[in-house]
PDB file of C-alpha atoms and ligand atoms in Angstrom:
ATOM      1  CA  MET I  24      41.036 -46.616-100.680  1.00  0.00           C
ATOM      2  CA  PRO I  25      42.654 -43.464-102.090  1.00  0.00           C
ATOM      3  CA  TYR I  26      42.153 -42.419-105.702  1.00  0.00           C
ATOM      4  CA  ASP I  27      44.819 -43.947-107.988  1.00  0.00           C
ATOM      5  CA  LYS I  28      46.148 -41.109-110.155  1.00  0.00           C
ATOM      6  CA  ASN I  29      47.707 -43.652-112.517  1.00  0.00           C
ATOM      7  CA  ASN I  30      44.489 -45.389-113.530  1.00  0.00           C
ATOM      8  CA  ILE I  31      43.931 -45.512-117.275  1.00  0.00           C
ATOM      9  CA  PHE I  32      41.106 -42.965-117.336  1.00  0.00           C
ATOM     10  CA  ALA I  33      43.192 -40.444-115.354  1.00  0.00           C
ATOM     11  CA  LYS I  34      45.862 -40.858-118.038  1.00  0.00           C
ATOM     12  CA  ILE I  35      43.265 -40.280-120.762  1.00  0.00           C
ATOM     13  CA  ILE I  36      42.051 -37.099-119.027  1.00  0.00           C
ATOM     14  CA  ARG I  37      45.659 -35.851-118.811  1.00  0.00           C
ATOM     15  CA  GLY I  38      46.134 -36.617-122.514  1.00  0.00           C
ATOM     16  CA  GLU I  39      48.858 -39.192-121.844  1.00  0.00           C
ATOM     17  CA  ILE I  40      46.845 -41.906-123.606  1.00  0.00           C
ATOM     18  CA  PRO I  41      44.659 -41.292-126.674  1.00  0.00           C
ATOM     19  CA  CYS I  42      40.940 -41.921-126.826  1.00  0.00           C
ATOM     20  CA  LYS I  43      38.232 -41.776-129.476  1.00  0.00           C
ATOM     21  CA  LYS I  44      36.598 -38.663-128.079  1.00  0.00           C
ATOM     22  CA  ILE I  45      32.850 -38.081-128.397  1.00  0.00           C
ATOM     23  CA  PHE I  46      32.374 -35.042-126.162  1.00  0.00           C
ATOM     24  CA  GLU I  47      34.303 -32.902-123.718  1.00  0.00           C
ATOM     25  CA  ASN I  48      33.649 -29.866-121.546  1.00  0.00           C
ATOM     26  CA  ASP I  49      35.209 -28.490-118.340  1.00  0.00           C
ATOM     27  CA  TYR I  50      33.631 -31.221-116.227  1.00  0.00           C
ATOM     28  CA  VAL I  51      33.212 -34.304-118.363  1.00  0.00           C
ATOM     29  CA  LEU I  52      34.930 -36.414-121.003  1.00  0.00           C
ATOM     30  CA  SER I  53      33.221 -39.025-123.157  1.00  0.00           C
ATOM     31  CA  PHE I  54      34.873 -41.500-125.496  1.00  0.00           C
ATOM     32  CA  HIS I  55      34.276 -44.842-127.165  1.00  0.00           C
ATOM     33  CA  ASP I  56      35.071 -47.964-125.161  1.00  0.00           C
ATOM     34  CA  ILE I  57      38.236 -49.646-126.461  1.00  0.00           C
ATOM     35  CA  SER I  58      36.554 -53.031-126.362  1.00  0.00           C
ATOM     36  CA  PRO I  59      32.912 -52.408-127.320  1.00  0.00           C
ATOM     37  CA  GLN I  60      30.373 -54.908-126.055  1.00  0.00           C
ATOM     38  CA  LYS I  61      27.544 -53.551-128.231  1.00  0.00           C
ATOM     39  CA  LYS I  62      27.371 -51.693-131.581  1.00  0.00           C
ATOM     40  CA  ILE I  63      27.586 -48.469-129.623  1.00  0.00           C
ATOM     41  CA  HIS I  64      29.546 -48.573-126.380  1.00  0.00           C
ATOM     42  CA  ALA I  65      30.539 -45.188-125.000  1.00  0.00           C
ATOM     43  CA  LEU I  66      31.955 -44.137-121.663  1.00  0.00           C
ATOM     44  CA  VAL I  67      31.225 -40.913-119.802  1.00  0.00           C
ATOM     45  CA  ILE I  68      33.599 -39.866-117.030  1.00  0.00           C
ATOM     46  CA  PRO I  69      33.903 -36.835-114.771  1.00  0.00           C
ATOM     47  CA  LYS I  70      37.225 -34.969-115.025  1.00  0.00           C
ATOM     48  CA  GLY I  71      37.525 -34.829-111.236  1.00  0.00           C
ATOM     49  CA  GLU I  72      39.226 -37.581-109.257  1.00  0.00           C
ATOM     50  CA  TYR I  73      36.380 -39.844-108.144  1.00  0.00           C
ATOM     51  CA  ILE I  74      36.700 -43.586-107.717  1.00  0.00           C
ATOM     52  CA  ASP I  75      33.079 -44.545-108.217  1.00  0.00           C
ATOM     53  CA  LEU I  76      29.510 -43.280-107.976  1.00  0.00           C
ATOM     54  CA  ASP I  77      29.465 -43.353-104.170  1.00  0.00           C
ATOM     55  CA  ASP I  78      32.715 -41.391-103.943  1.00  0.00           C
ATOM     56  CA  PHE I  79      31.362 -38.906-106.507  1.00  0.00           C
ATOM     57  CA  ASN I  80      28.069 -38.356-104.721  1.00  0.00           C
ATOM     58  CA  LYS I  81      29.925 -37.859-101.428  1.00  0.00           C
ATOM     59  CA  LYS I  82      32.593 -35.440-102.637  1.00  0.00           C
ATOM     60  CA  ALA I  83      31.638 -33.778-105.922  1.00  0.00           C
ATOM     61  CA  SER I  84      30.080 -30.326-106.135  1.00  0.00           C
ATOM     62  CA  ASP I  85      26.468 -29.963-107.225  1.00  0.00           C
ATOM     63  CA  LYS I  86      27.724 -28.431-110.477  1.00  0.00           C
ATOM     64  CA  GLU I  87      29.920 -31.474-111.201  1.00  0.00           C
ATOM     65  CA  ILE I  88      27.058 -33.854-110.457  1.00  0.00           C
ATOM     66  CA  ILE I  89      24.621 -31.935-112.661  1.00  0.00           C
ATOM     67  CA  GLU I  90      27.106 -31.631-115.529  1.00  0.00           C
ATOM     68  CA  PHE I  91      27.943 -35.334-115.375  1.00  0.00           C
ATOM     69  CA  HIS I  92      24.325 -36.428-115.549  1.00  0.00           C
ATOM     70  CA  LYS I  93      23.481 -33.929-118.277  1.00  0.00           C
ATOM     71  CA  ALA I  94      26.445 -35.194-120.283  1.00  0.00           C
ATOM     72  CA  VAL I  95      25.054 -38.735-120.309  1.00  0.00           C
ATOM     73  CA  SER I  96      21.934 -37.542-122.116  1.00  0.00           C
ATOM     74  CA  HIS I  97      23.934 -35.217-124.347  1.00  0.00           C
ATOM     75  CA  VAL I  98      26.268 -38.011-125.447  1.00  0.00           C
ATOM     76  CA  SER I  99      23.330 -40.363-126.008  1.00  0.00           C
ATOM     77  CA  ASN I 100      21.825 -37.708-128.265  1.00  0.00           C
ATOM     78  CA  LEU I 101      25.088 -37.184-130.147  1.00  0.00           C
ATOM     79  CA  LEU I 102      25.278 -40.937-130.768  1.00  0.00           C
ATOM     80  CA  LYS I 103      21.587 -40.991-131.779  1.00  0.00           C
ATOM     81  CA  ALA I 104      21.151 -43.577-129.049  1.00  0.00           C
ATOM     82  CA  SER I 105      18.114 -41.785-127.667  1.00  0.00           C
ATOM     83  CA  GLU I 106      16.060 -42.576-130.773  1.00  0.00           C
ATOM     84  CA  LYS I 107      15.563 -46.294-130.076  1.00  0.00           C
ATOM     85  CA  GLY I 108      16.725 -46.423-126.499  1.00  0.00           C
ATOM     86  CA  TYR I 109      19.879 -47.369-124.714  1.00  0.00           C
ATOM     87  CA  ARG I 110      21.268 -48.630-121.415  1.00  0.00           C
ATOM     88  CA  VAL I 111      23.358 -46.762-118.882  1.00  0.00           C
ATOM     89  CA  LEU I 112      25.389 -48.823-116.450  1.00  0.00           C
ATOM     90  CA  SER I 113      27.992 -48.141-113.800  1.00  0.00           C
ATOM     91  CA  ASN I 114      29.983 -50.873-112.074  1.00  0.00           C
ATOM     92  CA  ILE I 115      30.999 -50.138-108.501  1.00  0.00           C
ATOM     93  CA  GLY I 116      33.684 -52.018-106.598  1.00  0.00           C
ATOM     94  CA  SER I 117      34.808 -55.614-106.908  1.00  0.00           C
ATOM     95  CA  ASP I 118      31.413 -57.309-106.618  1.00  0.00           C
ATOM     96  CA  GLY I 119      30.078 -54.760-109.110  1.00  0.00           C
ATOM     97  CA  GLY I 120      32.773 -55.765-111.596  1.00  0.00           C
ATOM     98  CA  GLN I 121      34.532 -52.392-111.734  1.00  0.00           C
ATOM     99  CA  GLU I 122      37.920 -52.677-113.442  1.00  0.00           C
ATOM    100  CA  VAL I 123      38.949 -49.037-113.796  1.00  0.00           C
ATOM    101  CA  PRO I 124      38.867 -47.133-110.474  1.00  0.00           C
ATOM    102  CA  HIS I 125      37.632 -43.841-111.925  1.00  0.00           C
ATOM    103  CA  LEU I 126      33.862 -43.263-112.064  1.00  0.00           C
ATOM    104  CA  HIS I 127      32.423 -44.049-115.467  1.00  0.00           C
ATOM    105  CA  PHE I 128      29.003 -44.630-116.923  1.00  0.00           C
ATOM    106  CA  HIS I 129      28.775 -47.059-119.818  1.00  0.00           C
ATOM    107  CA  ILE I 130      26.273 -46.225-122.590  1.00  0.00           C
ATOM    108  CA  PHE I 131      25.199 -49.249-124.637  1.00  0.00           C
ATOM    109  CA  ALA I 132      23.094 -48.705-127.762  1.00  0.00           C
ATOM    110  CA  GLY I 133      22.650 -49.396-131.468  1.00  0.00           C
ATOM    111  CA  GLU I 134      21.002 -52.787-131.031  1.00  0.00           C
ATOM    112  CA  LYS I 135      18.859 -54.692-128.513  1.00  0.00           C
ATOM    113  CA  ILE I 136      20.892 -54.678-125.346  1.00  0.00           C
ATOM    114  CA  GLY I 137      19.394 -57.874-123.959  1.00  0.00           C
ATOM    115  CA  LYS I 138      19.165 -59.191-120.435  1.00  0.00           C
ATOM    116  CA  MET I 139      19.730 -56.677-117.697  1.00  0.00           C
ATOM    117  CA  VAL I 140      22.117 -58.922-115.759  1.00  0.00           C
ATOM    118  CA  ILE I 141      23.922 -61.931-117.173  1.00  0.00           C
TER     119      ILE I 141
HETATM  120  P1  AMP H   1      34.487 -51.372-115.799  1.00  0.00           P
HETATM  121  O1  AMP H   1      34.629 -52.863-115.828  1.00  0.00           O
HETATM  122  O2  AMP H   1      33.087 -50.926-115.521  1.00  0.00           O
HETATM  123  O3  AMP H   1      35.512 -50.724-114.894  1.00  0.00           O
HETATM  124  O4  AMP H   1      34.770 -50.878-117.289  1.00  0.00           O
HETATM  125  C1  AMP H   1      35.997 -50.448-117.757  1.00  0.00           C
HETATM  126  C2  AMP H   1      35.855 -50.264-119.228  1.00  0.00           C
HETATM  127  O5  AMP H   1      36.945 -49.492-119.687  1.00  0.00           O
HETATM  128  C3  AMP H   1      35.877 -51.564-120.042  1.00  0.00           C
HETATM  129  O6  AMP H   1      34.666 -51.657-120.796  1.00  0.00           O
HETATM  130  C4  AMP H   1      37.102 -51.411-120.927  1.00  0.00           C
HETATM  131  O7  AMP H   1      36.935 -51.971-122.206  1.00  0.00           O
HETATM  132  C5  AMP H   1      37.277 -49.909-120.980  1.00  0.00           C
HETATM  133  N1  AMP H   1      38.623 -49.438-121.261  1.00  0.00           N
HETATM  134  C6  AMP H   1      39.785 -49.842-120.674  1.00  0.00           C
HETATM  135  N2  AMP H   1      40.819 -49.153-121.170  1.00  0.00           N
HETATM  136  C7  AMP H   1      40.318 -48.291-122.087  1.00  0.00           C
HETATM  137  C8  AMP H   1      40.884 -47.304-122.944  1.00  0.00           C
HETATM  138  N3  AMP H   1      42.210 -47.067-122.971  1.00  0.00           N
HETATM  139  N4  AMP H   1      40.053 -46.599-123.758  1.00  0.00           N
HETATM  140  C9  AMP H   1      38.723 -46.830-123.738  1.00  0.00           C
HETATM  141  N5  AMP H   1      38.135 -47.738-122.935  1.00  0.00           N
HETATM  142  C10 AMP H   1      38.910 -48.459-122.132  1.00  0.00           C
END
């Protein structure tokens, strides 16, 4: 499946759709989820065109992979999520429940996150 340049996160990266930005650098963008499922619900996405984690790990440069993973911790720190803990989650493909076909990590925090899988 080719990358869909019209997915909603691609539009956010291009600035065609607004987002509540938390952090941005050359490699990564982070913003609040539009429909938060916990008190804190942030998303971290790479700026490159990657469908999911498998696609990213196959095609991204080492620098992109390092920057993406570092950004998850950086954003968690900015949100003070690291203090009491948080959950990072990435849905992959249809069985994984992925709705937006651009790699994203969810960060849930600010309260007890609960069961790992519902
Ligand atoms: P997933 O099911 O893992 O693909 O998650 C997609 C997430 O993107 C959901 O939690 C949505 O609420 C979120 N989302 C969809 N559109 C937007 C948007 N325009 N801004 C922020 N988050 C969004």
